[in-house]
Amino acid sequence: MILSPLTLTDPKSSDIWEIANTPLLWACALGVFAVIILQTVLYVRAARGAAPGIEMPMSEVRSSFRAGAVASIGPSLAVVIVAISLLALFGTPAVLLRIGLVGSAGAETASAGIASTTMGAELGGSGYTQQVFAVAFTAMSLSGAMWMLSALILIPILKRGKKTLATRNPAIMALLPTAALLGAFSMLTIAELPKSAVHVVAVVISAGVMGICLFIAKRFDLRWLREWSLGIAILVTLTSVYFIHTGS
Amino acid sequence: MEHTTAAAQADVSMSLFEKRTSTYGAWTLSAGLVLSLLGPISLLFFAGLDITPVMVGVAFAAVAATFGTLWVVEPLTYFPILGPAAMYQANMIGNVSNKLLPAVIVAQSSIGAKPGSRRGDISAVMAISGAAMVHLASLLIFVGVLGTWLVGLLPVGLIEVARLYVLPSLIGAVVVQAIVSMKQPRTTVVAVSIALIIQFGVIPLFPQLAFYATALAVLSTIVISWAVRGRKVVQTAASDPGPETEVVDRPDRPDHAEEKGS
């Protein structure tokens, strides 16, 4: 049953969808989604169980979940739009697998592009055959697997390191997370600026909208606005950029 | 001695939480890893596509040459921010800088928890859980079910704008939120200066470092912030020993990570 649709394959055919939408690939994609849901359920239960012990009110636990969900609406929709644009190249299951798991649209497309080049083909070009697709998909998946593998190996080591550091030098533990976070986001932001004038405008509008939202939220003590501010900032910025981009 | 019992209880709860999440995290991440490889393996071996191991080897080597160091560097970069529990989630779901970290910052700042603190860790796990559900639901509905139908409907301009400008549209807001909620002017100045130096000083000279800019910025910000830290901070933090002296930020206690007036 699994193999029957595959017997129709032809390595030289450029009909990617013929092999990219098989039931087995769909099953793998849905299986991965099921694993993420299972992980989330287990984690939420563990977090709820730990909260009373550290005197963290349940309202803050719920509020964190809601804030995370609301904050990711904007980014999620943006990822969805990019994912849809990749459907023709990889078929639905591979897009769900690669973008639903570890990867981000940018990194995965880059991997697939690099892998196709080694086959003398270009993504979506005339040489992009079923064979090239399968090799590109495998390379992307192996790269993703390496990411997961290195996390599986490194997290326990880093955890031990954190414990040692926390007892030996508590002061640095107070500084480390904030410094890491500010360092990461300053760099990610400034790296966007030289890309184009529109990128600069986008960063400025986005930062401005967030600033206004946070000011109003503080002034009138509106917690919901704090949670929605990221979504509002993305929406306003993307809309403005859309008009700049299509207008010019 | 009420305080000691509360502190002991907090330690027990947190170590149970860490133990549980490590086990769940490792198992689910392994399951995800295996499932994600099943699909390509089935195509390689059973689809009759005449694929040789050399083709796969060469393609993988090319990808590894680009991303290989990031497999190791990325977990190191995000670990201090997310903590061990949320790291398992982040490495499963991906989209760390454009989705999960922003969700964590919004959640932590909306309840006033510092990253790396216990409340911060729990808040991070809950925020990523919320983000994961929205992520999966939107992918399933809009890509899985409606994708083939939407692909013809979305205007090309919209797809292009989304692809090109999602990151800048998001990152400006996130960095403002991070700066406002961290309230660490000294570290902020260090972080921004370092990012400027790396982007406009180091990368033009060594373009191959562009891939590691974030890791480089994180490391330098940590080192330099440590070197120029307010000395008052050391005293308060050092005078607060405990079995696991992470920053425990209870709402009733002034946060000792603050750097004011040094």
Tab-separated table of C-alpha atoms in Angstrom, chain A residues 103-247:
chain	number	residue	atom	x	y	z
A	103	GLY	CA	14.197	24.325	10.913
A	104	SER	CA	13.189	27.757	9.858
A	105	ALA	CA	12.128	28.517	6.305
A	106	GLY	CA	15.372	30.342	5.552
A	107	ALA	CA	17.785	27.692	6.831
A	108	GLU	CA	15.874	24.836	5.211
A	109	THR	CA	15.643	26.484	1.803
A	110	ALA	CA	19.343	27.259	1.990
A	111	SER	CA	20.168	23.615	2.816
A	112	ALA	CA	17.978	22.355	-0.014
A	113	GLY	CA	19.550	24.826	-2.415
A	114	ILE	CA	23.082	23.817	-1.446
A	115	ALA	CA	22.220	20.118	-1.767
A	116	SER	CA	20.622	20.615	-5.204
A	117	THR	CA	23.709	22.442	-6.426
A	118	THR	CA	25.836	19.366	-5.665
A	119	MET	CA	23.517	17.490	-8.064
A	120	GLY	CA	24.042	20.146	-10.721
A	121	ALA	CA	20.482	21.402	-10.346
A	122	GLU	CA	18.747	24.504	-9.132
A	123	LEU	CA	15.701	24.497	-6.841
A	124	GLY	CA	12.639	24.606	-9.074
A	125	GLY	CA	14.790	24.786	-12.209
A	126	SER	CA	14.452	22.407	-15.170
A	127	GLY	CA	17.041	20.030	-13.675
A	128	TYR	CA	15.079	19.763	-10.419
A	129	THR	CA	13.949	16.152	-10.793
A	130	GLN	CA	12.424	13.662	-8.372
A	131	GLN	CA	15.917	12.355	-7.757
A	132	VAL	CA	17.279	15.818	-6.887
A	133	PHE	CA	14.285	16.447	-4.636
A	134	ALA	CA	14.892	13.204	-2.738
A	135	VAL	CA	18.585	14.002	-2.237
A	136	ALA	CA	17.842	17.599	-1.171
A	137	PHE	CA	15.132	16.438	1.217
A	138	THR	CA	17.516	13.863	2.707
A	139	ALA	CA	20.283	16.430	3.164
A	140	MET	CA	17.865	18.859	4.850
A	141	SER	CA	16.587	16.139	7.139
A	142	LEU	CA	20.087	14.943	8.052
A	143	SER	CA	21.105	18.507	8.839
A	144	GLY	CA	18.039	18.885	11.058
A	145	ALA	CA	18.850	15.564	12.711
A	146	MET	CA	22.366	16.780	13.476
A	147	TRP	CA	20.901	19.855	15.154
A	148	MET	CA	18.753	17.606	17.350
A	149	LEU	CA	21.591	15.201	18.025
A	150	SER	CA	23.947	17.954	19.124
A	151	ALA	CA	21.209	19.291	21.426
A	152	LEU	CA	20.744	15.814	22.916
A	153	ILE	CA	24.472	15.622	23.633
A	154	LEU	CA	25.103	19.242	24.657
A	155	ILE	CA	22.123	20.035	26.902
A	156	PRO	CA	23.095	17.582	29.694
A	157	ILE	CA	26.694	18.848	29.564
A	158	LEU	CA	25.632	22.503	29.662
A	159	LYS	CA	23.236	21.725	32.487
A	160	ARG	CA	26.063	20.337	34.607
A	161	GLY	CA	28.183	23.356	33.702
A	162	LYS	CA	25.402	25.681	34.790
A	163	LYS	CA	25.097	23.935	38.163
A	164	THR	CA	28.843	24.173	38.806
A	165	LEU	CA	28.930	27.797	37.768
A	166	ALA	CA	25.916	28.609	39.935
A	167	THR	CA	27.645	27.339	43.080
A	168	ARG	CA	31.113	28.681	42.282
A	169	ASN	CA	30.179	32.066	40.908
A	170	PRO	CA	26.565	33.040	41.566
A	171	ALA	CA	27.169	36.617	40.442
A	172	ILE	CA	27.889	35.565	36.883
A	173	MET	CA	24.702	33.483	36.831
A	174	ALA	CA	22.757	36.642	37.579
A	175	LEU	CA	24.366	38.368	34.621
A	176	LEU	CA	24.666	35.571	32.060
A	177	PRO	CA	21.065	35.159	30.798
A	178	THR	CA	20.351	38.878	30.412
A	179	ALA	CA	23.693	39.562	28.761
A	180	ALA	CA	23.180	36.622	26.379
A	181	LEU	CA	19.689	37.785	25.501
A	182	LEU	CA	20.583	41.431	24.948
A	183	GLY	CA	23.679	40.379	22.987
A	184	ALA	CA	21.708	38.031	20.736
A	185	PHE	CA	18.905	40.466	19.952
A	186	SER	CA	21.134	43.511	19.484
A	187	MET	CA	23.132	41.520	16.948
A	188	LEU	CA	20.084	40.091	15.157
A	189	THR	CA	18.625	43.606	14.904
A	190	ILE	CA	21.743	45.390	13.730
A	191	ALA	CA	22.448	42.635	11.177
A	192	GLU	CA	19.142	43.581	9.480
A	193	LEU	CA	20.080	47.236	8.980
A	194	PRO	CA	22.637	47.048	6.135
A	195	LYS	CA	20.355	44.831	4.001
A	196	SER	CA	18.307	47.678	2.470
A	197	ALA	CA	16.616	50.972	3.275
A	198	VAL	CA	13.296	49.142	3.624
A	199	HIS	CA	14.854	46.885	6.249
A	200	VAL	CA	15.882	49.969	8.221
A	201	VAL	CA	12.357	51.402	7.931
A	202	ALA	CA	10.889	48.066	9.068
A	203	VAL	CA	13.127	47.904	12.139
A	204	VAL	CA	12.351	51.530	13.050
A	205	ILE	CA	8.554	51.195	12.653
A	206	SER	CA	8.524	47.897	14.539
A	207	ALA	CA	10.596	49.331	17.390
A	208	GLY	CA	8.456	52.500	17.460
A	209	VAL	CA	5.140	50.635	17.605
A	210	MET	CA	6.459	48.443	20.417
A	211	GLY	CA	7.667	51.503	22.303
A	212	ILE	CA	4.239	53.166	22.027
A	213	CYS	CA	2.418	49.968	23.045
A	214	LEU	CA	4.632	49.470	26.098
A	215	PHE	CA	4.217	53.120	27.113
A	216	ILE	CA	0.416	52.927	26.909
A	217	ALA	CA	0.418	49.528	28.650
A	218	LYS	CA	2.431	50.936	31.539
A	219	ARG	CA	0.548	54.202	31.763
A	220	PHE	CA	-2.871	52.547	31.925
A	221	ASP	CA	-1.727	49.230	33.404
A	222	LEU	CA	-2.971	47.070	30.538
A	223	ARG	CA	-1.492	43.578	30.693
A	224	TRP	CA	-3.327	42.407	27.561
A	225	LEU	CA	-1.590	45.126	25.565
A	226	ARG	CA	1.813	43.843	26.683
A	227	GLU	CA	0.847	40.417	25.386
A	228	TRP	CA	-0.528	41.713	22.074
A	229	SER	CA	2.125	44.375	21.472
A	230	LEU	CA	4.391	42.104	19.405
A	231	GLY	CA	1.517	41.021	17.171
A	232	ILE	CA	0.429	44.636	16.695
A	233	ALA	CA	4.001	45.721	15.893
A	234	ILE	CA	4.476	42.985	13.262
A	235	LEU	CA	1.108	43.672	11.648
A	236	VAL	CA	1.594	47.446	11.455
A	237	THR	CA	5.156	47.067	10.165
A	238	LEU	CA	4.391	44.433	7.530
A	239	THR	CA	1.415	46.460	6.279
A	240	SER	CA	3.518	49.617	5.989
A	241	VAL	CA	6.355	47.715	4.318
A	242	TYR	CA	3.901	46.092	1.907
A	243	PHE	CA	2.820	49.526	0.690
A	244	ILE	CA	6.402	50.785	0.455
A	245	HIS	CA	7.482	47.646	-1.383
A	246	THR	CA	4.603	47.487	-3.878
A	247	GLY	CA	4.442	51.275	-4.238
